[in-house]
Short mmCIF file of C-alpha atoms and ligand atoms in Angstrom, two decimals:
data_model
loop_
_atom_site.label_atom_id
_atom_site.label_comp_id
_atom_site.label_asym_id
_atom_site.label_seq_id
_atom_site.Cartn_x
_atom_site.Cartn_y
_atom_site.Cartn_z
CA MET G 295 0.49 -6.74 -21.29
CA LEU G 296 3.07 -8.84 -19.41
CA ASN G 297 4.94 -11.16 -21.77
CA CYS G 298 3.42 -14.25 -20.13
CA PHE G 299 -0.10 -13.44 -21.29
CA ALA G 300 -1.81 -13.40 -24.66
CA ALA G 301 -4.95 -11.58 -25.62
CA GLU G 302 -8.17 -13.50 -25.81
CA LYS G 303 -9.07 -15.45 -28.96
CA SER G 304 -5.52 -16.43 -29.99
CA SER G 305 -5.99 -19.48 -32.19
CA ASP G 306 -4.75 -23.03 -31.53
CA ALA G 307 -3.83 -22.54 -27.89
CA VAL G 308 -2.87 -25.70 -25.99
CA SER G 309 -5.26 -26.55 -23.17
CA ILE G 310 -3.90 -27.09 -19.70
CA ILE G 311 -5.96 -29.75 -17.97
CA PHE G 312 -5.75 -30.00 -14.20
CA ILE G 313 -6.72 -33.16 -12.35
CA THR G 314 -6.00 -34.27 -8.82
CA GLU G 315 -3.52 -36.96 -7.91
CA SER G 316 -6.33 -39.08 -6.47
CA ASP G 317 -8.31 -38.86 -9.71
CA PHE G 318 -5.35 -39.63 -11.92
CA ASN G 319 -5.71 -43.41 -12.33
CA SER G 320 -9.40 -43.36 -13.11
CA TRP G 321 -8.90 -40.41 -15.44
CA LYS G 322 -6.09 -42.24 -17.21
CA SER G 323 -8.19 -45.36 -17.70
CA LYS G 324 -10.70 -43.29 -19.67
CA GLN G 325 -8.13 -41.89 -22.11
CA SER G 326 -7.29 -43.18 -25.60
CA SER G 327 -4.82 -46.03 -25.72
CA LEU G 328 -2.35 -43.60 -27.33
CA THR G 329 -2.54 -41.29 -24.31
CA GLN G 330 -2.43 -44.17 -21.84
CA ASN G 331 0.61 -45.68 -23.56
CA TRP G 332 2.32 -42.31 -23.65
CA LEU G 333 1.77 -41.71 -19.94
CA SER G 334 3.07 -45.17 -19.14
CA ALA G 335 6.06 -44.82 -21.48
CA GLN G 336 6.93 -41.51 -19.78
CA ASN G 337 6.49 -43.22 -16.43
CA PHE G 338 4.20 -40.32 -15.53
CA LEU G 339 2.58 -41.29 -12.24
CA GLY G 340 0.30 -38.33 -11.72
CA LYS G 341 2.00 -37.02 -8.61
CA THR G 342 0.86 -33.68 -7.20
CA ASP G 343 2.68 -30.72 -8.75
CA SER G 344 3.89 -32.48 -11.88
CA HIS G 345 2.90 -32.19 -15.49
CA CYS G 346 3.15 -34.00 -18.80
CA LEU G 347 2.62 -32.90 -22.40
CA ILE G 348 0.23 -35.23 -24.22
CA PRO G 349 0.68 -35.68 -27.99
CA ASP G 350 -2.03 -36.20 -30.58
CA LYS G 351 -1.70 -38.85 -33.25
CA ASN G 352 0.31 -36.48 -35.47
CA GLY G 353 2.89 -35.93 -32.77
CA LYS G 354 1.71 -32.40 -32.02
CA ILE G 355 0.89 -31.31 -28.51
CA ASP G 356 -2.74 -32.18 -27.82
CA PHE G 357 -2.91 -30.82 -24.28
CA ALA G 358 -0.83 -30.29 -21.15
CA LEU G 359 -1.81 -32.41 -18.18
CA ALA G 360 -1.08 -30.93 -14.76
CA ILE G 361 -1.67 -32.49 -11.35
CA HIS G 362 -2.70 -30.48 -8.31
CA ALA G 363 -3.25 -31.39 -4.67
CA ASP G 364 -6.90 -30.42 -4.66
CA LYS G 365 -9.30 -28.97 -7.12
CA ASN G 366 -9.22 -25.49 -5.58
CA ASN G 367 -5.45 -25.17 -5.58
CA PHE G 368 -3.83 -23.72 -8.70
CA THR G 369 -0.47 -22.74 -7.23
CA TYR G 370 1.24 -25.21 -9.57
CA MET G 371 0.47 -22.75 -12.36
CA GLY G 372 3.46 -20.95 -10.87
CA SER G 373 5.77 -23.68 -12.21
CA LEU G 374 4.44 -23.83 -15.75
CA ALA G 375 5.20 -20.58 -17.60
CA ASN G 376 8.92 -21.26 -17.74
CA SER G 377 8.74 -25.05 -18.06
CA LEU G 378 6.09 -25.58 -20.74
CA PRO G 379 7.50 -25.02 -24.24
CA GLU G 380 7.11 -21.49 -25.55
CA GLY G 381 3.69 -21.11 -27.10
CA ILE G 382 0.15 -20.18 -26.21
CA TYR G 383 -1.85 -22.01 -23.57
CA CYS G 384 -5.28 -21.73 -22.09
CA LEU G 385 -6.95 -22.89 -18.92
CA GLU G 386 -10.65 -23.39 -18.73
CA LYS G 387 -12.28 -21.79 -15.67
CA LEU G 388 -9.40 -19.44 -15.00
CA ASN G 389 -9.36 -17.89 -11.54
CA HIS G 390 -7.39 -15.19 -9.72
CA GLN G 391 -5.03 -17.65 -8.08
CA ALA G 392 -4.21 -19.47 -11.32
CA VAL G 393 -3.47 -16.23 -13.18
CA LEU G 394 -1.52 -14.78 -10.26
CA PHE G 395 0.72 -17.80 -9.81
CA TRP G 396 1.27 -18.16 -13.55
CA GLY G 397 2.41 -14.54 -13.68
CA MET G 398 4.51 -14.74 -10.52
CA GLY G 399 6.28 -17.84 -11.83
CA ALA G 400 6.85 -16.33 -15.27
CA TYR G 401 8.96 -13.45 -13.89
CA GLN G 402 12.53 -13.14 -15.09
CA PHE G 403 15.05 -10.44 -14.18
CA THR G 404 16.41 -9.43 -17.57
CA LYS G 405 18.15 -6.12 -16.87
CA TYR G 406 21.65 -7.47 -17.46
CA LYS G 407 21.19 -10.76 -19.31
CA LYS G 408 19.04 -11.94 -22.17
CA PRO G 409 16.66 -14.61 -20.94
CA LYS G 410 17.33 -18.15 -22.21
CA ARG G 411 13.71 -18.42 -23.24
CA ASN G 412 10.47 -16.51 -23.20
CA PRO G 413 7.74 -17.58 -20.85
CA ALA G 414 4.85 -19.54 -22.28
CA LYS G 415 1.82 -17.32 -22.77
CA LEU G 416 -1.51 -17.86 -21.10
CA ILE G 417 -4.64 -16.59 -22.77
CA LEU G 418 -6.09 -13.97 -20.46
CA PRO G 419 -9.71 -13.04 -20.96
CA LYS G 420 -11.10 -9.75 -19.66
CA GLY G 421 -11.87 -9.51 -15.95
CA PHE G 422 -8.42 -10.09 -14.48
CA GLU G 423 -7.35 -6.46 -14.30
CA ASN G 424 -6.89 -6.57 -10.52
CA THR G 425 -4.76 -9.68 -10.74
CA VAL G 426 -2.61 -8.11 -13.42
CA ALA G 427 -2.26 -4.97 -11.27
CA GLN G 428 -0.98 -7.18 -8.44
CA LEU G 429 1.49 -8.78 -10.83
CA HIS G 430 2.75 -5.40 -11.98
CA ALA G 431 3.29 -4.41 -8.35
CA ILE G 432 5.10 -7.68 -7.61
CA TYR G 433 7.31 -7.30 -10.70
CA THR G 434 8.15 -3.73 -9.69
CA VAL G 435 9.10 -4.80 -6.17
CA ARG G 436 11.24 -7.64 -7.49
CA ASN G 437 12.97 -5.48 -10.12
CA LEU G 438 13.84 -2.84 -7.53
CA ILE G 439 15.30 -5.42 -5.17
CA ASN G 440 17.12 -7.46 -7.83
CA THR G 441 18.85 -4.37 -9.17
CA PRO G 442 22.29 -4.16 -7.58
CA THR G 443 23.37 -1.09 -5.63
CA GLU G 444 25.43 0.18 -8.58
CA ASN G 445 22.08 0.99 -10.19
CA MET G 446 19.93 1.21 -7.06
CA SER G 447 21.53 3.87 -4.89
CA PRO G 448 19.45 6.11 -2.63
CA ALA G 449 19.25 8.48 -5.63
CA ASP G 450 18.01 5.67 -7.89
CA LEU G 451 15.48 4.54 -5.31
CA SER G 452 14.28 8.11 -5.10
CA ALA G 453 13.95 8.25 -8.90
CA ALA G 454 11.85 5.07 -8.80
CA ALA G 455 9.59 6.60 -6.14
CA LYS G 456 9.32 9.79 -8.17
CA LYS G 457 8.32 7.81 -11.25
CA LEU G 458 5.65 5.96 -9.29
CA ALA G 459 4.37 9.27 -7.92
CA SER G 460 4.08 10.72 -11.41
CA ASP G 461 2.35 7.56 -12.73
CA PHE G 462 -0.39 8.03 -10.13
CA LYS G 463 -0.31 11.83 -9.86
CA ALA G 464 0.91 11.65 -6.28
CA ASP G 465 3.03 14.37 -4.63
CA PHE G 466 6.69 13.57 -4.34
CA SER G 467 9.24 15.26 -2.12
CA GLU G 468 12.56 14.45 -0.52
CA ILE G 469 15.04 15.78 1.99
CA ILE G 470 18.63 15.12 0.94
CA GLY G 471 22.01 15.07 2.67
CA ASP G 472 22.76 17.83 5.17
CA ASN G 473 19.21 19.11 4.81
CA LEU G 474 18.28 16.09 6.91
CA LEU G 475 20.07 17.81 9.80
CA LYS G 476 18.31 21.11 9.16
CA GLU G 477 14.95 19.35 9.05
CA ASN G 478 15.72 17.31 12.15
CA TYR G 479 16.31 13.80 10.81
CA PRO G 480 19.61 13.22 12.60
CA ALA G 481 19.43 9.44 12.75
CA ILE G 482 18.95 8.99 9.00
CA HIS G 483 21.84 11.37 8.43
CA ALA G 484 24.15 9.62 10.90
CA VAL G 485 23.71 6.21 9.26
CA GLY G 486 23.91 7.46 5.68
CA ARG G 487 26.49 10.24 5.82
CA ALA G 488 29.51 8.04 5.01
CA SER G 489 28.26 7.25 1.51
CA THR G 490 29.17 9.25 -1.58
CA THR G 491 25.47 9.04 -2.45
CA PRO G 492 23.87 11.18 0.25
CA PRO G 493 21.16 9.82 2.51
CA ARG G 494 17.62 11.05 2.07
CA LEU G 495 14.06 10.82 3.24
CA ILE G 496 11.74 10.12 0.33
CA GLU G 497 8.08 11.03 0.69
CA LEU G 498 5.01 10.37 -1.40
CA ASN G 499 1.51 11.65 -0.71
CA TRP G 500 -1.66 10.70 -2.51
CA GLY G 501 -5.41 10.94 -2.01
CA ASN G 502 -7.96 13.16 -0.39
CA LYS G 503 -7.01 14.71 2.96
CA LYS G 504 -10.49 13.97 4.28
CA HIS G 505 -10.03 10.21 3.91
CA PRO G 506 -8.52 7.94 6.58
CA LYS G 507 -4.75 8.25 6.68
CA ILE G 508 -2.58 5.23 5.93
CA THR G 509 1.17 5.64 6.27
CA LEU G 510 3.67 3.14 4.88
CA VAL G 511 7.30 3.18 5.94
CA GLY G 512 10.02 1.11 4.25
CA LYS G 513 13.63 0.44 5.16
CA GLY G 514 15.68 1.75 2.27
CA VAL G 515 19.21 0.58 2.98
CA CYS G 516 20.48 0.40 -0.58
CA PHE G 517 23.50 -1.51 0.61
CA ASP G 518 24.33 -2.83 4.05
CA THR G 519 28.03 -3.50 4.56
CA GLY G 520 27.35 -3.58 8.29
CA GLY G 521 29.31 -0.34 8.60
CA LEU G 522 32.39 -0.42 10.84
CA ASP G 523 30.93 -3.57 12.43
CA ILE G 524 31.49 -4.95 8.97
CA LYS G 525 29.71 -8.06 7.79
CA PRO G 526 31.70 -11.10 6.67
CA ALA G 527 31.70 -11.65 2.88
CA ALA G 528 28.97 -14.28 2.87
CA GLY G 529 26.66 -12.11 4.96
CA MET G 530 27.31 -8.99 2.89
CA LEU G 531 26.82 -10.65 -0.49
CA GLY G 532 23.06 -10.38 -0.58
CA MET G 533 22.77 -6.95 0.96
CA LYS G 534 21.62 -5.12 -2.17
CA LYS G 535 18.24 -6.37 -1.04
CA ASP G 536 18.34 -4.30 2.16
CA MET G 537 16.11 -1.70 0.49
CA GLY G 538 13.49 -4.45 0.19
CA GLY G 539 11.23 -2.78 2.75
CA ALA G 540 11.22 0.41 0.67
CA ALA G 541 10.37 -1.58 -2.46
CA HIS G 542 7.52 -3.23 -0.55
CA ALA G 543 6.15 0.12 0.62
CA LEU G 544 6.21 1.39 -2.97
CA GLY G 545 4.63 -1.80 -4.33
CA LEU G 546 1.83 -1.69 -1.78
CA ALA G 547 1.34 2.02 -2.43
CA SER G 548 0.95 1.31 -6.14
CA LEU G 549 -1.77 -1.25 -5.41
CA ILE G 550 -3.65 1.19 -3.18
CA MET G 551 -3.42 3.98 -5.75
CA GLN G 552 -4.29 1.67 -8.64
CA ALA G 553 -7.42 0.59 -6.77
CA LYS G 554 -8.24 4.27 -6.12
CA LEU G 555 -9.07 3.44 -2.52
CA PRO G 556 -10.66 6.27 -0.53
CA VAL G 557 -7.65 6.74 1.73
CA LYS G 558 -5.05 9.42 2.25
CA LEU G 559 -1.79 7.61 1.58
CA ARG G 560 1.63 8.65 2.80
CA VAL G 561 4.86 6.78 2.07
CA LEU G 562 8.07 7.54 3.96
CA ILE G 563 11.33 5.96 2.88
CA PRO G 564 14.60 6.67 4.65
CA ALA G 565 17.18 5.77 1.99
CA VAL G 566 20.87 5.29 2.80
CA GLU G 567 23.91 3.20 2.13
CA ASN G 568 25.41 1.73 5.28
CA VAL G 569 29.04 1.97 4.23
CA ILE G 570 32.44 2.84 5.62
CA SER G 571 34.43 6.04 5.34
CA GLY G 572 36.24 8.41 7.72
CA ASN G 573 33.00 10.02 8.79
CA ALA G 574 31.04 6.81 9.27
CA TYR G 575 29.04 6.54 12.48
CA LYS G 576 30.89 4.40 14.97
CA PRO G 577 30.24 1.73 17.54
CA GLY G 578 29.75 3.45 20.88
CA ASP G 579 28.54 6.71 19.35
CA VAL G 580 25.45 8.25 20.86
CA ILE G 581 23.28 9.80 18.19
CA SER G 582 20.21 11.94 18.51
CA THR G 583 16.91 11.22 16.83
CA ARG G 584 13.95 13.19 15.55
CA LYS G 585 11.99 12.17 18.62
CA GLY G 586 14.68 13.51 20.93
CA LEU G 587 15.60 10.11 22.32
CA THR G 588 19.31 9.36 22.28
CA VAL G 589 20.55 6.09 20.80
CA GLU G 590 23.77 4.36 21.73
CA ILE G 591 25.17 2.55 18.72
CA GLY G 592 25.90 -0.90 20.08
CA ASN G 593 26.35 -2.16 16.55
CA THR G 594 26.56 -0.22 13.30
CA ASP G 595 25.04 -3.22 11.52
CA ALA G 596 21.73 -2.61 13.32
CA GLU G 597 21.27 0.42 11.06
CA GLY G 598 17.77 -0.28 9.79
CA ARG G 599 16.06 0.42 13.10
CA VAL G 600 18.08 3.63 13.46
CA ILE G 601 16.90 5.17 10.18
CA LEU G 602 13.37 3.85 10.71
CA SER G 603 13.26 5.62 14.09
CA ASP G 604 13.18 9.05 12.43
CA ALA G 605 10.66 7.95 9.80
CA LEU G 606 8.34 6.39 12.40
CA THR G 607 8.54 9.53 14.55
CA GLU G 608 7.52 11.66 11.58
CA ALA G 609 4.80 9.16 10.60
CA SER G 610 3.41 9.23 14.16
CA SER G 611 3.25 13.03 14.18
CA GLU G 612 0.25 12.90 11.84
CA ASN G 613 -1.52 10.27 13.93
CA PRO G 614 -2.46 8.01 10.99
CA ASP G 615 -5.35 5.58 11.12
CA LEU G 616 -2.95 2.79 10.19
CA LEU G 617 0.84 2.75 10.25
CA LEU G 618 2.73 -0.10 8.59
CA ASP G 619 6.45 -0.59 8.16
CA PHE G 620 8.31 -3.11 6.04
CA ALA G 621 11.95 -3.94 6.65
CA THR G 622 14.62 -6.55 6.01
CA LEU G 623 15.41 -5.82 9.61
CA THR G 624 16.99 -8.84 11.28
CA GLY G 625 18.68 -12.11 10.58
CA ALA G 626 16.96 -13.29 13.76
CA ALA G 627 13.52 -13.14 12.11
CA ARG G 628 14.87 -15.48 9.44
CA ILE G 629 16.10 -17.89 12.09
CA ALA G 630 12.68 -17.74 13.75
CA VAL G 631 10.35 -18.22 10.78
CA GLY G 632 12.65 -19.07 7.89
CA THR G 633 12.90 -17.34 4.56
CA ASP G 634 9.36 -17.69 3.17
CA ILE G 635 7.34 -16.34 6.07
CA SER G 636 6.95 -12.67 6.95
CA ALA G 637 7.22 -11.97 10.68
CA LEU G 638 4.44 -9.65 11.85
CA PHE G 639 4.74 -7.57 15.00
CA THR G 640 1.83 -5.57 16.32
CA ASP G 641 0.10 -4.88 19.63
CA ASP G 642 -3.20 -4.51 17.81
CA ASN G 643 -4.80 -7.95 18.13
CA LYS G 644 -7.63 -7.25 15.74
CA LEU G 645 -5.24 -5.99 13.10
CA ALA G 646 -3.03 -9.05 13.54
CA GLU G 647 -5.95 -11.43 13.28
CA GLU G 648 -7.20 -9.85 10.08
CA ILE G 649 -3.81 -9.63 8.42
CA LEU G 650 -3.17 -13.29 9.23
CA TYR G 651 -6.57 -14.16 7.79
CA TYR G 652 -5.82 -12.40 4.52
CA GLY G 653 -2.33 -13.87 4.48
CA GLU G 654 -3.72 -17.35 4.48
CA LYS G 655 -6.37 -16.45 1.93
CA ALA G 656 -3.85 -14.89 -0.44
CA GLN G 657 -1.22 -17.60 0.08
CA ASP G 658 1.11 -14.94 1.36
CA PRO G 659 2.44 -16.57 4.53
CA ILE G 660 2.66 -14.40 7.64
CA TRP G 661 3.23 -15.42 11.25
CA ARG G 662 2.82 -13.21 14.28
CA MET G 663 5.64 -12.70 16.73
CA PRO G 664 5.37 -10.98 20.12
CA ILE G 665 6.47 -7.49 21.07
CA TYR G 666 7.42 -8.93 24.43
CA LYS G 667 7.84 -6.01 26.84
CA PRO G 668 10.09 -7.75 29.41
CA TYR G 669 12.78 -7.91 26.71
CA ARG G 670 12.88 -4.12 26.58
CA LYS G 671 15.61 -4.21 29.22
CA LEU G 672 17.87 -5.95 26.69
CA ILE G 673 18.14 -2.69 24.75
CA ASP G 674 18.78 -0.49 27.78
CA SER G 675 21.83 1.71 27.54
CA THR G 676 23.81 3.07 30.47
CA ILE G 677 24.59 6.33 28.69
CA ALA G 678 21.64 6.85 26.30
CA ASP G 679 17.88 6.33 26.22
CA VAL G 680 18.16 3.13 24.21
CA ASN G 681 20.76 0.92 22.54
CA ASN G 682 20.34 -0.08 18.91
CA ALA G 683 21.69 -3.56 19.62
CA SER G 684 20.56 -6.05 22.19
CA SER G 685 22.80 -7.21 25.02
CA SER G 686 21.53 -10.74 24.38
CA GLY G 687 22.08 -13.02 21.41
CA TYR G 688 18.49 -14.23 21.69
CA GLY G 689 15.18 -12.83 20.44
CA GLY G 690 16.84 -10.40 18.07
CA ALA G 691 13.74 -9.81 15.92
CA ILE G 692 11.72 -8.99 19.04
CA THR G 693 14.25 -6.56 20.48
CA ALA G 694 14.40 -4.86 17.06
CA ALA G 695 10.60 -4.47 17.12
CA LEU G 696 10.80 -3.13 20.69
CA PHE G 697 13.34 -0.57 19.50
CA LEU G 698 10.99 0.59 16.72
CA LYS G 699 8.11 0.78 19.16
CA GLU G 700 9.98 3.45 21.12
CA PHE G 701 9.38 5.79 18.19
CA VAL G 702 5.72 5.03 17.48
CA SER G 703 3.29 7.15 19.49
CA ASP G 704 0.99 5.29 21.87
CA GLY G 705 -2.48 4.63 20.53
CA ILE G 706 -1.47 4.34 16.88
CA SER G 707 -2.48 1.11 15.16
CA TRP G 708 0.98 0.02 13.99
CA ALA G 709 2.28 -3.18 12.43
CA HIS G 710 5.88 -4.00 11.61
CA PHE G 711 6.84 -6.62 9.01
CA ASP G 712 10.31 -8.14 9.26
CA ILE G 713 10.71 -9.70 5.82
CA MET G 714 13.26 -11.66 3.81
CA ALA G 715 12.32 -10.10 0.44
CA TRP G 716 14.20 -12.92 -1.26
CA ASN G 717 13.55 -16.49 -2.41
CA ALA G 718 16.55 -18.64 -1.54
CA SER G 719 15.49 -21.16 -4.21
CA THR G 720 12.79 -21.48 -6.84
CA SER G 721 9.34 -22.84 -5.98
CA ALA G 722 5.99 -22.55 -7.74
CA GLY G 723 5.32 -18.86 -8.35
CA HIS G 724 8.47 -17.86 -6.51
CA PRO G 725 11.57 -17.72 -8.69
CA GLU G 726 14.92 -17.56 -6.93
CA GLY G 727 15.83 -13.95 -6.15
CA ALA G 728 13.87 -10.91 -5.04
CA GLU G 729 10.36 -11.46 -3.74
CA ALA G 730 7.40 -9.36 -2.64
CA MET G 731 6.20 -10.68 0.71
CA ALA G 732 3.09 -9.81 2.72
CA ILE G 733 1.93 -7.03 0.41
CA ARG G 734 -0.79 -9.09 -1.29
CA ALA G 735 -2.18 -10.00 2.12
CA VAL G 736 -1.94 -6.45 3.42
CA PHE G 737 -3.50 -5.06 0.27
CA GLU G 738 -6.47 -7.42 0.58
CA TYR G 739 -6.82 -6.32 4.20
CA ILE G 740 -6.67 -2.62 3.36
CA TYR G 741 -8.95 -3.06 0.37
CA ASN G 742 -11.64 -4.81 2.38
CA ARG G 743 -11.39 -2.38 5.27
CA TYR G 744 -11.43 0.90 3.35
CA LYS G 745 -13.12 0.19 0.00
N1 LIG Y 191 19.98 -6.09 6.95
C1 LIG Y 191 20.32 -6.82 8.12
C2 LIG Y 191 19.36 -7.94 8.45
C3 LIG Y 191 19.29 -9.10 7.52
C4 LIG Y 191 20.34 -9.97 7.37
C5 LIG Y 191 18.11 -9.38 6.86
C6 LIG Y 191 20.23 -11.06 6.55
C7 LIG Y 191 17.98 -10.46 6.05
C8 LIG Y 191 19.06 -11.31 5.89
C9 LIG Y 191 20.36 -5.90 9.32
O1 LIG Y 191 20.71 -4.58 9.10
C10 LIG Y 191 21.35 -6.48 10.29
O2 LIG Y 191 22.47 -6.61 9.91
N2 LIG Y 191 20.87 -6.83 11.47
C11 LIG Y 191 21.71 -7.43 12.46
C12 LIG Y 191 21.39 -6.77 13.78
C13 LIG Y 191 22.36 -7.06 14.88
C14 LIG Y 191 23.71 -6.46 14.56
C15 LIG Y 191 21.83 -6.49 16.17
C16 LIG Y 191 21.36 -8.91 12.53
O3 LIG Y 191 20.20 -9.27 12.36
O4 LIG Y 191 22.28 -9.69 12.71
ZN1 LIG Y 192 22.81 -4.22 9.11
ZN1 LIG Y 193 20.29 -3.85 7.18
#
């Protein structure tokens, strides 16, 4: 049980009462004079996304009043677990969204620091197992991303994947260090070879071979210094999160396995540190790839697409029914859609439409961006098949997607998510720090398609 929930039938729980802003005045006029006076004395105006504790005549908490925009929107639950006093609360007519946002907002990263307080606990009756499974996946993703590189090296990421595999009786394997060269993963090796923690390709397989094949790929750059094209301090500071795509692939995998969906699941995670040493790959290098295409390194900081190229080639070789990749790939995607929205790239219109539909439904915001073919010329190279960096300062998320597309076989239904994996500041259900983005939407899509 997550520490923000209590088992059913805990005694004297405080009720949370939701009303809408437009109903507030008439609701207030029907309350006891004590309650009315209290609300007035607090200057509580019943604005959307605010709350007030209401005392009884003994000065104990009678109930918690919360205001939402409309009667079907319980996202404000995501602000309550760490703002209501510690204690046990209940909400009549609980629903998935209310429980989900409560749990998402209750999250704290406590690996290195005792929390200042415990979250308030919500009484959780039976029937919310799927919601709780989603919360576990979200917490796992956030914990992986929040953990700094010191404790989240490629080896640590691999250990986390191995643990997940054993939890769900999935097969785990990995190719480490110079074995990447033997097994023909030269691009992953080139990016990761400068680190004292060797690069690797992590693989997880689960499910019946006869079922439709879903392959998830995640960018696992455990730290991105930029390499020899080194990032300035401010840009490097947050780069422990550059394995966010890998964390997302693992989180989504756990949801699929938890739901026991009739699919054959494969997860591929190229895991590296993009760091500097004498043998670091260099600007101007031409490296080979699993596919055989040569890549000119226009910028060592565009490392994510380089390691993903080998993983996408391998993923394509099995011709999966659905191929999805998650990556904190470009700053340009953040300029385009900001920090909260996941940028979706796919040539499969039906897939895009459905993922967007589930994104809206799950309040997991996703916007589609184009894989605009005329921009392919921006990643032409005079001496290699393709350049990993664009010759233009514009459309950087699109040229990154075009680069990835070079390594995905034609005819495969493929979607690429360029994600932030991080909340710049706290909002309801989204505490500042690591975040799982797009995986609730994608899970709903996969669930409804394959169940
Ligand atoms: N990991 C970064 C992208 C990133 C930066 C994601 C900040 C989220 C927040 C990636 O490896 C990178 O550095 N990309 C460069 C590519 C450029 C050198 C072509 C970028 O986006 O600036
Ligand atoms: Zn980079
Ligand atoms: Zn990166």
